[in-house]
JSON list of C-alpha atoms in Angstrom, two decimals:
[
{"chain": "A", "resi": 93, "resn": "MET", "atom": "CA", "xyz": [-122.27, -16.29, -142.76]},
{"chain": "A", "resi": 94, "resn": "ASP", "atom": "CA", "xyz": [-120.90, -13.08, -140.48]},
{"chain": "A", "resi": 95, "resn": "ALA", "atom": "CA", "xyz": [-119.86, -14.99, -137.10]},
{"chain": "A", "resi": 96, "resn": "THR", "atom": "CA", "xyz": [-118.17, -11.89, -135.76]},
{"chain": "A", "resi": 97, "resn": "HIS", "atom": "CA", "xyz": [-122.37, -10.45, -136.01]},
{"chain": "A", "resi": 98, "resn": "LEU", "atom": "CA", "xyz": [-123.14, -13.78, -134.88]},
{"chain": "A", "resi": 99, "resn": "LEU", "atom": "CA", "xyz": [-121.12, -13.66, -132.00]},
{"chain": "A", "resi": 100, "resn": "ASP", "atom": "CA", "xyz": [-122.58, -10.70, -130.69]},
{"chain": "A", "resi": 101, "resn": "GLN", "atom": "CA", "xyz": [-125.88, -11.65, -130.46]},
{"chain": "A", "resi": 102, "resn": "ALA", "atom": "CA", "xyz": [-124.16, -14.62, -128.13]},
{"chain": "A", "resi": 103, "resn": "THR", "atom": "CA", "xyz": [-124.88, -13.91, -124.19]},
{"chain": "A", "resi": 104, "resn": "PHE", "atom": "CA", "xyz": [-121.61, -15.23, -123.58]},
{"chain": "A", "resi": 105, "resn": "PHE", "atom": "CA", "xyz": [-119.12, -13.10, -125.37]},
{"chain": "A", "resi": 106, "resn": "LYS", "atom": "CA", "xyz": [-121.60, -10.24, -125.02]},
{"chain": "A", "resi": 107, "resn": "GLY", "atom": "CA", "xyz": [-118.75, -7.78, -123.45]},
{"chain": "A", "resi": 108, "resn": "ILE", "atom": "CA", "xyz": [-115.24, -8.80, -125.63]},
{"chain": "A", "resi": 109, "resn": "SER", "atom": "CA", "xyz": [-113.69, -5.38, -127.28]},
{"chain": "A", "resi": 110, "resn": "ARG", "atom": "CA", "xyz": [-113.94, -5.53, -130.97]},
{"chain": "A", "resi": 111, "resn": "ASN", "atom": "CA", "xyz": [-110.81, -7.31, -131.77]},
{"chain": "A", "resi": 112, "resn": "SER", "atom": "CA", "xyz": [-111.34, -9.86, -129.37]},
{"chain": "A", "resi": 113, "resn": "LYS", "atom": "CA", "xyz": [-114.94, -11.07, -131.34]},
{"chain": "A", "resi": 114, "resn": "ARG", "atom": "CA", "xyz": [-113.04, -10.52, -134.93]},
{"chain": "A", "resi": 115, "resn": "ALA", "atom": "CA", "xyz": [-109.61, -12.60, -133.71]},
{"chain": "A", "resi": 116, "resn": "LEU", "atom": "CA", "xyz": [-112.36, -14.65, -132.32]},
{"chain": "A", "resi": 117, "resn": "ALA", "atom": "CA", "xyz": [-114.63, -14.83, -135.76]},
{"chain": "A", "resi": 118, "resn": "ARG", "atom": "CA", "xyz": [-111.52, -16.00, -137.98]},
{"chain": "A", "resi": 119, "resn": "ILE", "atom": "CA", "xyz": [-111.68, -19.31, -135.66]},
{"chain": "A", "resi": 120, "resn": "CYS", "atom": "CA", "xyz": [-115.61, -19.99, -135.97]},
{"chain": "A", "resi": 121, "resn": "ILE", "atom": "CA", "xyz": [-116.60, -23.17, -138.02]},
{"chain": "A", "resi": 122, "resn": "PRO", "atom": "CA", "xyz": [-119.78, -22.95, -139.22]},
{"chain": "A", "resi": 123, "resn": "SER", "atom": "CA", "xyz": [-121.84, -26.57, -138.90]},
{"chain": "A", "resi": 124, "resn": "GLU", "atom": "CA", "xyz": [-125.50, -27.64, -139.67]},
{"chain": "A", "resi": 125, "resn": "ALA", "atom": "CA", "xyz": [-127.44, -30.72, -137.75]},
{"chain": "A", "resi": 126, "resn": "ARG", "atom": "CA", "xyz": [-129.79, -32.87, -138.88]},
{"chain": "A", "resi": 127, "resn": "LYS", "atom": "CA", "xyz": [-133.28, -33.29, -136.44]},
{"chain": "A", "resi": 128, "resn": "HIS", "atom": "CA", "xyz": [-131.98, -36.24, -133.86]},
{"chain": "A", "resi": 129, "resn": "LYS", "atom": "CA", "xyz": [-128.35, -35.10, -134.44]},
{"chain": "A", "resi": 130, "resn": "VAL", "atom": "CA", "xyz": [-125.97, -35.78, -131.94]},
{"chain": "A", "resi": 131, "resn": "LEU", "atom": "CA", "xyz": [-123.43, -32.76, -131.44]},
{"chain": "A", "resi": 132, "resn": "PHE", "atom": "CA", "xyz": [-120.64, -35.17, -128.75]},
{"chain": "A", "resi": 133, "resn": "ARG", "atom": "CA", "xyz": [-121.87, -37.65, -126.08]},
{"chain": "A", "resi": 134, "resn": "GLU", "atom": "CA", "xyz": [-121.35, -38.40, -121.73]},
{"chain": "A", "resi": 135, "resn": "GLY", "atom": "CA", "xyz": [-118.01, -39.20, -121.72]},
{"chain": "A", "resi": 136, "resn": "ASP", "atom": "CA", "xyz": [-116.53, -38.13, -125.28]},
{"chain": "A", "resi": 137, "resn": "GLU", "atom": "CA", "xyz": [-112.95, -36.25, -125.14]},
{"chain": "A", "resi": 138, "resn": "GLY", "atom": "CA", "xyz": [-113.80, -32.36, -125.61]},
{"chain": "A", "resi": 139, "resn": "HIS", "atom": "CA", "xyz": [-112.58, -31.11, -128.92]},
{"chain": "A", "resi": 140, "resn": "SER", "atom": "CA", "xyz": [-114.85, -27.70, -128.86]},
{"chain": "A", "resi": 141, "resn": "ILE", "atom": "CA", "xyz": [-117.27, -25.35, -127.75]},
{"chain": "A", "resi": 142, "resn": "TYR", "atom": "CA", "xyz": [-120.90, -24.29, -129.52]},
{"chain": "A", "resi": 143, "resn": "LEU", "atom": "CA", "xyz": [-123.02, -20.99, -130.96]},
{"chain": "A", "resi": 144, "resn": "LEU", "atom": "CA", "xyz": [-126.10, -22.19, -131.46]},
{"chain": "A", "resi": 145, "resn": "VAL", "atom": "CA", "xyz": [-127.25, -19.65, -133.89]},
{"chain": "A", "resi": 146, "resn": "ARG", "atom": "CA", "xyz": [-130.66, -21.69, -134.76]},
{"chain": "A", "resi": 147, "resn": "GLY", "atom": "CA", "xyz": [-132.60, -24.10, -134.05]},
{"chain": "A", "resi": 148, "resn": "HIS", "atom": "CA", "xyz": [-131.82, -25.62, -130.42]},
{"chain": "A", "resi": 149, "resn": "VAL", "atom": "CA", "xyz": [-130.69, -28.15, -128.90]},
{"chain": "A", "resi": 150, "resn": "ARG", "atom": "CA", "xyz": [-131.44, -31.03, -125.55]},
{"chain": "A", "resi": 151, "resn": "LEU", "atom": "CA", "xyz": [-128.52, -31.36, -123.70]},
{"chain": "A", "resi": 152, "resn": "HIS", "atom": "CA", "xyz": [-129.26, -34.85, -121.52]},
{"chain": "A", "resi": 153, "resn": "LYS", "atom": "CA", "xyz": [-127.58, -37.77, -119.08]},
{"chain": "A", "resi": 154, "resn": "THR", "atom": "CA", "xyz": [-127.59, -41.25, -118.33]},
{"chain": "A", "resi": 155, "resn": "ALA", "atom": "CA", "xyz": [-128.27, -42.17, -115.89]},
{"chain": "A", "resi": 156, "resn": "PRO", "atom": "CA", "xyz": [-126.94, -46.38, -115.85]},
{"chain": "A", "resi": 157, "resn": "ASN", "atom": "CA", "xyz": [-130.47, -47.77, -116.28]},
{"chain": "A", "resi": 158, "resn": "GLY", "atom": "CA", "xyz": [-130.46, -45.96, -119.28]},
{"chain": "A", "resi": 159, "resn": "LYS", "atom": "CA", "xyz": [-132.49, -43.05, -117.99]},
{"chain": "A", "resi": 160, "resn": "GLU", "atom": "CA", "xyz": [-132.27, -39.95, -119.94]},
{"chain": "A", "resi": 161, "resn": "THR", "atom": "CA", "xyz": [-132.75, -36.43, -117.39]},
{"chain": "A", "resi": 162, "resn": "VAL", "atom": "CA", "xyz": [-132.97, -32.92, -119.98]},
{"chain": "A", "resi": 163, "resn": "ILE", "atom": "CA", "xyz": [-130.49, -30.78, -118.22]},
{"chain": "A", "resi": 164, "resn": "LYS", "atom": "CA", "xyz": [-131.26, -27.99, -120.54]},
{"chain": "A", "resi": 165, "resn": "VAL", "atom": "CA", "xyz": [-132.68, -27.16, -123.63]},
{"chain": "A", "resi": 166, "resn": "VAL", "atom": "CA", "xyz": [-130.38, -24.74, -124.94]},
{"chain": "A", "resi": 167, "resn": "GLY", "atom": "CA", "xyz": [-131.57, -21.93, -127.47]},
{"chain": "A", "resi": 168, "resn": "PRO", "atom": "CA", "xyz": [-129.72, -19.71, -130.44]},
{"chain": "A", "resi": 169, "resn": "GLY", "atom": "CA", "xyz": [-127.26, -17.29, -129.38]},
{"chain": "A", "resi": 170, "resn": "GLU", "atom": "CA", "xyz": [-126.46, -19.36, -126.22]},
{"chain": "A", "resi": 171, "resn": "THR", "atom": "CA", "xyz": [-123.22, -21.08, -125.92]},
{"chain": "A", "resi": 172, "resn": "PHE", "atom": "CA", "xyz": [-123.11, -24.69, -124.98]},
{"chain": "A", "resi": 173, "resn": "ALA", "atom": "CA", "xyz": [-119.94, -27.50, -123.59]},
{"chain": "A", "resi": 174, "resn": "GLU", "atom": "CA", "xyz": [-117.98, -24.22, -121.94]},
{"chain": "A", "resi": 175, "resn": "VAL", "atom": "CA", "xyz": [-117.14, -26.39, -119.12]},
{"chain": "A", "resi": 176, "resn": "ILE", "atom": "CA", "xyz": [-113.90, -28.46, -122.40]},
{"chain": "A", "resi": 177, "resn": "LEU", "atom": "CA", "xyz": [-112.29, -25.03, -121.90]},
{"chain": "A", "resi": 178, "resn": "PHE", "atom": "CA", "xyz": [-110.27, -25.76, -117.98]},
{"chain": "A", "resi": 179, "resn": "GLU", "atom": "CA", "xyz": [-113.33, -27.78, -116.02]},
{"chain": "A", "resi": 180, "resn": "GLU", "atom": "CA", "xyz": [-113.29, -31.03, -117.80]},
{"chain": "A", "resi": 181, "resn": "THR", "atom": "CA", "xyz": [-111.49, -33.01, -120.76]},
{"chain": "A", "resi": 182, "resn": "ARG", "atom": "CA", "xyz": [-114.73, -34.72, -121.48]},
{"chain": "A", "resi": 183, "resn": "TYR", "atom": "CA", "xyz": [-118.53, -33.52, -122.01]},
{"chain": "A", "resi": 184, "resn": "PRO", "atom": "CA", "xyz": [-120.71, -34.27, -119.14]},
{"chain": "A", "resi": 185, "resn": "VAL", "atom": "CA", "xyz": [-123.76, -34.16, -120.79]},
{"chain": "A", "resi": 186, "resn": "THR", "atom": "CA", "xyz": [-124.43, -35.61, -124.62]},
{"chain": "A", "resi": 187, "resn": "ALA", "atom": "CA", "xyz": [-125.84, -32.69, -126.90]},
{"chain": "A", "resi": 188, "resn": "VAL", "atom": "CA", "xyz": [-128.67, -33.58, -129.11]},
{"chain": "A", "resi": 189, "resn": "ALA", "atom": "CA", "xyz": [-130.62, -31.65, -132.21]},
{"chain": "A", "resi": 190, "resn": "ILE", "atom": "CA", "xyz": [-134.04, -31.47, -131.57]},
{"chain": "A", "resi": 191, "resn": "THR", "atom": "CA", "xyz": [-134.65, -29.55, -134.38]},
{"chain": "A", "resi": 192, "resn": "ASP", "atom": "CA", "xyz": [-132.47, -28.64, -137.77]},
{"chain": "A", "resi": 193, "resn": "ALA", "atom": "CA", "xyz": [-129.54, -26.86, -136.28]},
{"chain": "A", "resi": 194, "resn": "LEU", "atom": "CA", "xyz": [-127.60, -24.43, -137.28]},
{"chain": "A", "resi": 195, "resn": "LEU", "atom": "CA", "xyz": [-124.04, -23.26, -135.05]},
{"chain": "A", "resi": 196, "resn": "LEU", "atom": "CA", "xyz": [-120.44, -21.98, -134.59]},
{"chain": "A", "resi": 197, "resn": "LYS", "atom": "CA", "xyz": [-117.70, -24.60, -133.43]},
{"chain": "A", "resi": 198, "resn": "ILE", "atom": "CA", "xyz": [-115.22, -23.29, -131.65]},
{"chain": "A", "resi": 199, "resn": "LEU", "atom": "CA", "xyz": [-112.01, -25.78, -131.02]},
{"chain": "A", "resi": 200, "resn": "ARG", "atom": "CA", "xyz": [-111.11, -25.91, -127.82]},
{"chain": "A", "resi": 201, "resn": "ARG", "atom": "CA", "xyz": [-107.62, -25.42, -128.71]},
{"chain": "A", "resi": 202, "resn": "ASP", "atom": "CA", "xyz": [-107.75, -22.49, -131.03]},
{"chain": "A", "resi": 203, "resn": "LEU", "atom": "CA", "xyz": [-109.08, -20.63, -128.63]},
{"chain": "A", "resi": 204, "resn": "HIS", "atom": "CA", "xyz": [-106.29, -21.67, -126.18]},
{"chain": "A", "resi": 205, "resn": "HIS", "atom": "CA", "xyz": [-103.70, -20.39, -128.37]},
{"chain": "A", "resi": 206, "resn": "LEU", "atom": "CA", "xyz": [-106.16, -17.12, -128.37]},
{"chain": "A", "resi": 207, "resn": "LEU", "atom": "CA", "xyz": [-105.69, -17.53, -125.24]},
{"chain": "A", "resi": 208, "resn": "ASP", "atom": "CA", "xyz": [-101.90, -16.64, -125.62]},
{"chain": "A", "resi": 209, "resn": "SER", "atom": "CA", "xyz": [-102.84, -13.53, -126.21]},
{"chain": "A", "resi": 210, "resn": "GLU", "atom": "CA", "xyz": [-102.71, -11.10, -123.02]},
{"chain": "A", "resi": 211, "resn": "ASP", "atom": "CA", "xyz": [-105.30, -8.67, -124.60]},
{"chain": "A", "resi": 212, "resn": "PHE", "atom": "CA", "xyz": [-107.88, -11.49, -125.30]},
{"chain": "A", "resi": 213, "resn": "ARG", "atom": "CA", "xyz": [-106.66, -12.85, -122.29]},
{"chain": "A", "resi": 214, "resn": "ASN", "atom": "CA", "xyz": [-108.74, -10.45, -120.14]},
{"chain": "A", "resi": 215, "resn": "ASP", "atom": "CA", "xyz": [-110.58, -9.81, -122.27]},
{"chain": "A", "resi": 216, "resn": "PHE", "atom": "CA", "xyz": [-112.35, -13.60, -121.96]},
{"chain": "A", "resi": 217, "resn": "VAL", "atom": "CA", "xyz": [-111.57, -13.55, -118.31]},
{"chain": "A", "resi": 218, "resn": "ALA", "atom": "CA", "xyz": [-113.68, -10.49, -117.70]},
{"chain": "A", "resi": 219, "resn": "MET", "atom": "CA", "xyz": [-116.25, -11.90, -119.80]},
{"chain": "A", "resi": 220, "resn": "LEU", "atom": "CA", "xyz": [-116.36, -15.27, -117.86]},
{"chain": "A", "resi": 221, "resn": "LEU", "atom": "CA", "xyz": [-116.83, -12.85, -114.91]},
{"chain": "A", "resi": 222, "resn": "ARG", "atom": "CA", "xyz": [-120.19, -11.58, -116.28]},
{"chain": "A", "resi": 223, "resn": "LYS", "atom": "CA", "xyz": [-121.13, -14.93, -116.89]},
{"chain": "A", "resi": 224, "resn": "GLN", "atom": "CA", "xyz": [-120.15, -16.12, -113.90]},
{"chain": "A", "resi": 225, "resn": "ARG", "atom": "CA", "xyz": [-122.70, -12.82, -112.69]},
{"chain": "A", "resi": 226, "resn": "TYR", "atom": "CA", "xyz": [-125.62, -14.16, -115.08]},
{"chain": "A", "resi": 227, "resn": "LEU", "atom": "CA", "xyz": [-125.87, -17.45, -114.23]},
{"chain": "A", "resi": 228, "resn": "ALA", "atom": "CA", "xyz": [-126.13, -16.34, -110.68]},
{"chain": "A", "resi": 229, "resn": "GLU", "atom": "CA", "xyz": [-128.82, -14.76, -111.48]},
{"chain": "A", "resi": 230, "resn": "ARG", "atom": "CA", "xyz": [-130.68, -17.39, -112.85]},
{"chain": "A", "resi": 231, "resn": "VAL", "atom": "CA", "xyz": [-130.58, -19.07, -110.77]},
{"chain": "A", "resi": 232, "resn": "ARG", "atom": "CA", "xyz": [-132.29, -16.05, -108.95]},
{"chain": "A", "resi": 233, "resn": "GLN", "atom": "CA", "xyz": [-134.38, -15.82, -111.55]},
{"chain": "A", "resi": 234, "resn": "MET", "atom": "CA", "xyz": [-135.25, -20.49, -111.19]},
{"chain": "A", "resi": 235, "resn": "SER", "atom": "CA", "xyz": [-135.76, -20.97, -107.20]},
{"chain": "A", "resi": 236, "resn": "SER", "atom": "CA", "xyz": [-137.83, -17.52, -106.61]},
{"chain": "A", "resi": 237, "resn": "GLN", "atom": "CA", "xyz": [-140.73, -17.95, -109.97]},
{"chain": "A", "resi": 238, "resn": "ASP", "atom": "CA", "xyz": [-143.04, -20.30, -110.72]},
{"chain": "A", "resi": 239, "resn": "VAL", "atom": "CA", "xyz": [-143.43, -22.36, -113.16]},
{"chain": "A", "resi": 240, "resn": "GLU", "atom": "CA", "xyz": [-145.87, -20.09, -115.28]},
{"chain": "A", "resi": 241, "resn": "GLU", "atom": "CA", "xyz": [-143.72, -16.99, -114.89]},
{"chain": "A", "resi": 242, "resn": "ARG", "atom": "CA", "xyz": [-140.49, -18.69, -116.03]},
{"chain": "A", "resi": 243, "resn": "PHE", "atom": "CA", "xyz": [-142.85, -20.36, -119.36]},
{"chain": "A", "resi": 244, "resn": "PHE", "atom": "CA", "xyz": [-143.66, -16.84, -119.92]},
{"chain": "A", "resi": 245, "resn": "LEU", "atom": "CA", "xyz": [-140.16, -15.77, -119.75]},
{"chain": "A", "resi": 246, "resn": "PHE", "atom": "CA", "xyz": [-138.89, -18.94, -121.70]},
{"chain": "A", "resi": 247, "resn": "LEU", "atom": "CA", "xyz": [-141.18, -17.56, -124.43]},
{"chain": "A", "resi": 248, "resn": "ARG", "atom": "CA", "xyz": [-139.94, -13.92, -124.70]},
{"chain": "A", "resi": 249, "resn": "GLU", "atom": "CA", "xyz": [-136.91, -15.06, -124.33]},
{"chain": "A", "resi": 250, "resn": "HIS", "atom": "CA", "xyz": [-136.50, -18.06, -127.56]},
{"chain": "A", "resi": 251, "resn": "PHE", "atom": "CA", "xyz": [-138.81, -16.18, -129.71]},
{"chain": "A", "resi": 252, "resn": "GLY", "atom": "CA", "xyz": [-139.92, -12.50, -128.77]},
{"chain": "A", "resi": 253, "resn": "ALA", "atom": "CA", "xyz": [-143.37, -10.92, -128.51]},
{"chain": "A", "resi": 254, "resn": "GLN", "atom": "CA", "xyz": [-145.00, -13.15, -130.72]},
{"chain": "A", "resi": 255, "resn": "THR", "atom": "CA", "xyz": [-148.63, -14.18, -130.18]},
{"chain": "A", "resi": 256, "resn": "GLU", "atom": "CA", "xyz": [-148.25, -17.52, -132.82]},
{"chain": "A", "resi": 257, "resn": "ILE", "atom": "CA", "xyz": [-145.27, -19.78, -132.01]},
{"chain": "A", "resi": 258, "resn": "GLU", "atom": "CA", "xyz": [-144.12, -22.77, -134.50]},
{"chain": "A", "resi": 259, "resn": "THR", "atom": "CA", "xyz": [-141.79, -24.94, -132.50]},
{"chain": "A", "resi": 260, "resn": "ALA", "atom": "CA", "xyz": [-140.77, -28.33, -133.14]},
{"chain": "A", "resi": 261, "resn": "ILE", "atom": "CA", "xyz": [-140.34, -28.60, -129.21]},
{"chain": "A", "resi": 262, "resn": "SER", "atom": "CA", "xyz": [-141.81, -31.17, -127.08]},
{"chain": "A", "resi": 263, "resn": "LYS", "atom": "CA", "xyz": [-143.82, -30.23, -124.09]},
{"chain": "A", "resi": 264, "resn": "LYS", "atom": "CA", "xyz": [-141.79, -32.71, -122.09]},
{"chain": "A", "resi": 265, "resn": "GLU", "atom": "CA", "xyz": [-138.12, -30.01, -123.61]},
{"chain": "A", "resi": 266, "resn": "PHE", "atom": "CA", "xyz": [-140.22, -27.31, -122.95]},
{"chain": "A", "resi": 267, "resn": "ALA", "atom": "CA", "xyz": [-140.37, -28.55, -119.13]},
{"chain": "A", "resi": 268, "resn": "ALA", "atom": "CA", "xyz": [-137.01, -29.34, -118.79]},
{"chain": "A", "resi": 269, "resn": "ALA", "atom": "CA", "xyz": [-136.31, -26.42, -120.31]},
{"chain": "A", "resi": 270, "resn": "ILE", "atom": "CA", "xyz": [-137.94, -24.43, -117.26]},
{"chain": "A", "resi": 271, "resn": "GLY", "atom": "CA", "xyz": [-137.30, -26.46, -114.76]},
{"chain": "A", "resi": 272, "resn": "THR", "atom": "CA", "xyz": [-139.86, -28.51, -113.85]},
{"chain": "A", "resi": 273, "resn": "THR", "atom": "CA", "xyz": [-141.10, -32.07, -115.00]},
{"chain": "A", "resi": 274, "resn": "PRO", "atom": "CA", "xyz": [-143.94, -32.87, -117.13]},
{"chain": "A", "resi": 275, "resn": "GLU", "atom": "CA", "xyz": [-146.67, -33.99, -114.97]},
{"chain": "A", "resi": 276, "resn": "THR", "atom": "CA", "xyz": [-146.65, -30.49, -113.72]},
{"chain": "A", "resi": 277, "resn": "PHE", "atom": "CA", "xyz": [-145.61, -28.63, -116.97]},
{"chain": "A", "resi": 278, "resn": "SER", "atom": "CA", "xyz": [-149.01, -30.49, -118.61]},
{"chain": "A", "resi": 279, "resn": "ARG", "atom": "CA", "xyz": [-151.16, -29.22, -115.85]},
{"chain": "A", "resi": 280, "resn": "LEU", "atom": "CA", "xyz": [-150.19, -25.98, -116.85]},
{"chain": "A", "resi": 281, "resn": "ILE", "atom": "CA", "xyz": [-150.78, -25.71, -119.87]},
{"chain": "A", "resi": 282, "resn": "ARG", "atom": "CA", "xyz": [-154.05, -27.45, -119.95]},
{"chain": "A", "resi": 283, "resn": "ARG", "atom": "CA", "xyz": [-155.00, -24.39, -116.29]},
{"chain": "A", "resi": 284, "resn": "LEU", "atom": "CA", "xyz": [-153.52, -22.12, -119.06]},
{"chain": "A", "resi": 285, "resn": "THR", "atom": "CA", "xyz": [-155.88, -23.50, -121.91]},
{"chain": "A", "resi": 286, "resn": "LYS", "atom": "CA", "xyz": [-158.95, -24.15, -119.59]},
{"chain": "A", "resi": 287, "resn": "GLU", "atom": "CA", "xyz": [-158.54, -20.07, -118.69]},
{"chain": "A", "resi": 288, "resn": "ARG", "atom": "CA", "xyz": [-158.14, -18.60, -122.75]},
{"chain": "A", "resi": 289, "resn": "LYS", "atom": "CA", "xyz": [-154.73, -17.64, -121.91]},
{"chain": "A", "resi": 290, "resn": "LEU", "atom": "CA", "xyz": [-153.55, -19.74, -125.20]},
{"chain": "A", "resi": 291, "resn": "SER", "atom": "CA", "xyz": [-153.72, -23.12, -127.28]},
{"chain": "A", "resi": 292, "resn": "TRP", "atom": "CA", "xyz": [-151.50, -25.83, -128.56]},
{"chain": "A", "resi": 293, "resn": "ARG", "atom": "CA", "xyz": [-152.50, -27.67, -130.86]},
{"chain": "A", "resi": 294, "resn": "GLY", "atom": "CA", "xyz": [-150.14, -29.96, -132.94]},
{"chain": "A", "resi": 295, "resn": "LYS", "atom": "CA", "xyz": [-146.71, -27.20, -133.64]},
{"chain": "A", "resi": 296, "resn": "LYS", "atom": "CA", "xyz": [-148.73, -24.64, -132.87]},
{"chain": "A", "resi": 297, "resn": "LEU", "atom": "CA", "xyz": [-148.93, -22.44, -130.19]},
{"chain": "A", "resi": 298, "resn": "MET", "atom": "CA", "xyz": [-151.66, -19.37, -130.00]},
{"chain": "A", "resi": 299, "resn": "LEU", "atom": "CA", "xyz": [-151.24, -16.90, -127.05]},
{"chain": "A", "resi": 300, "resn": "SER", "atom": "CA", "xyz": [-154.46, -14.92, -126.79]}
]
């Protein structure tokens, strides 16, 4: 596995220098997770951040009554748990693989050691600022686009220009990923099906 190449595909690490990326690649730990595996639980001591290479991971919070609220569905090329690097010492959410997944794990202590280098630290801070701007743009998109636009944007970002998509993500998880309720998402799918814009049978989604 070429960790440097995989880091090249990650939005979070986009723009850092080649030397910094090579240093980062040396501390990456490949990890496989079977479907339904819990990577960490809300409240666990935060030891690592993750880059998802293949598959999908659900991040959720659990209310005192046991109800789970999905915060995000993570796709390939995305990182998660970055908050434990500086802001939190414990994971604020639970992470569960919703398909078989391949990840790169980066231990917090190893990354903090790299930050002792001024060149790497400058690279990393600049990257965090870019990430902040990216998240601000995503929030703007989520607030300005309607649910149909967000749905098709999610499909393009996660599956490219395919017209036939084999997905293991449930409709509930699709809804969470695009920031809507399962009920609203179901109504959207019924309307798009009626308009012959798509058909969805089992795990196969076909776009017209």
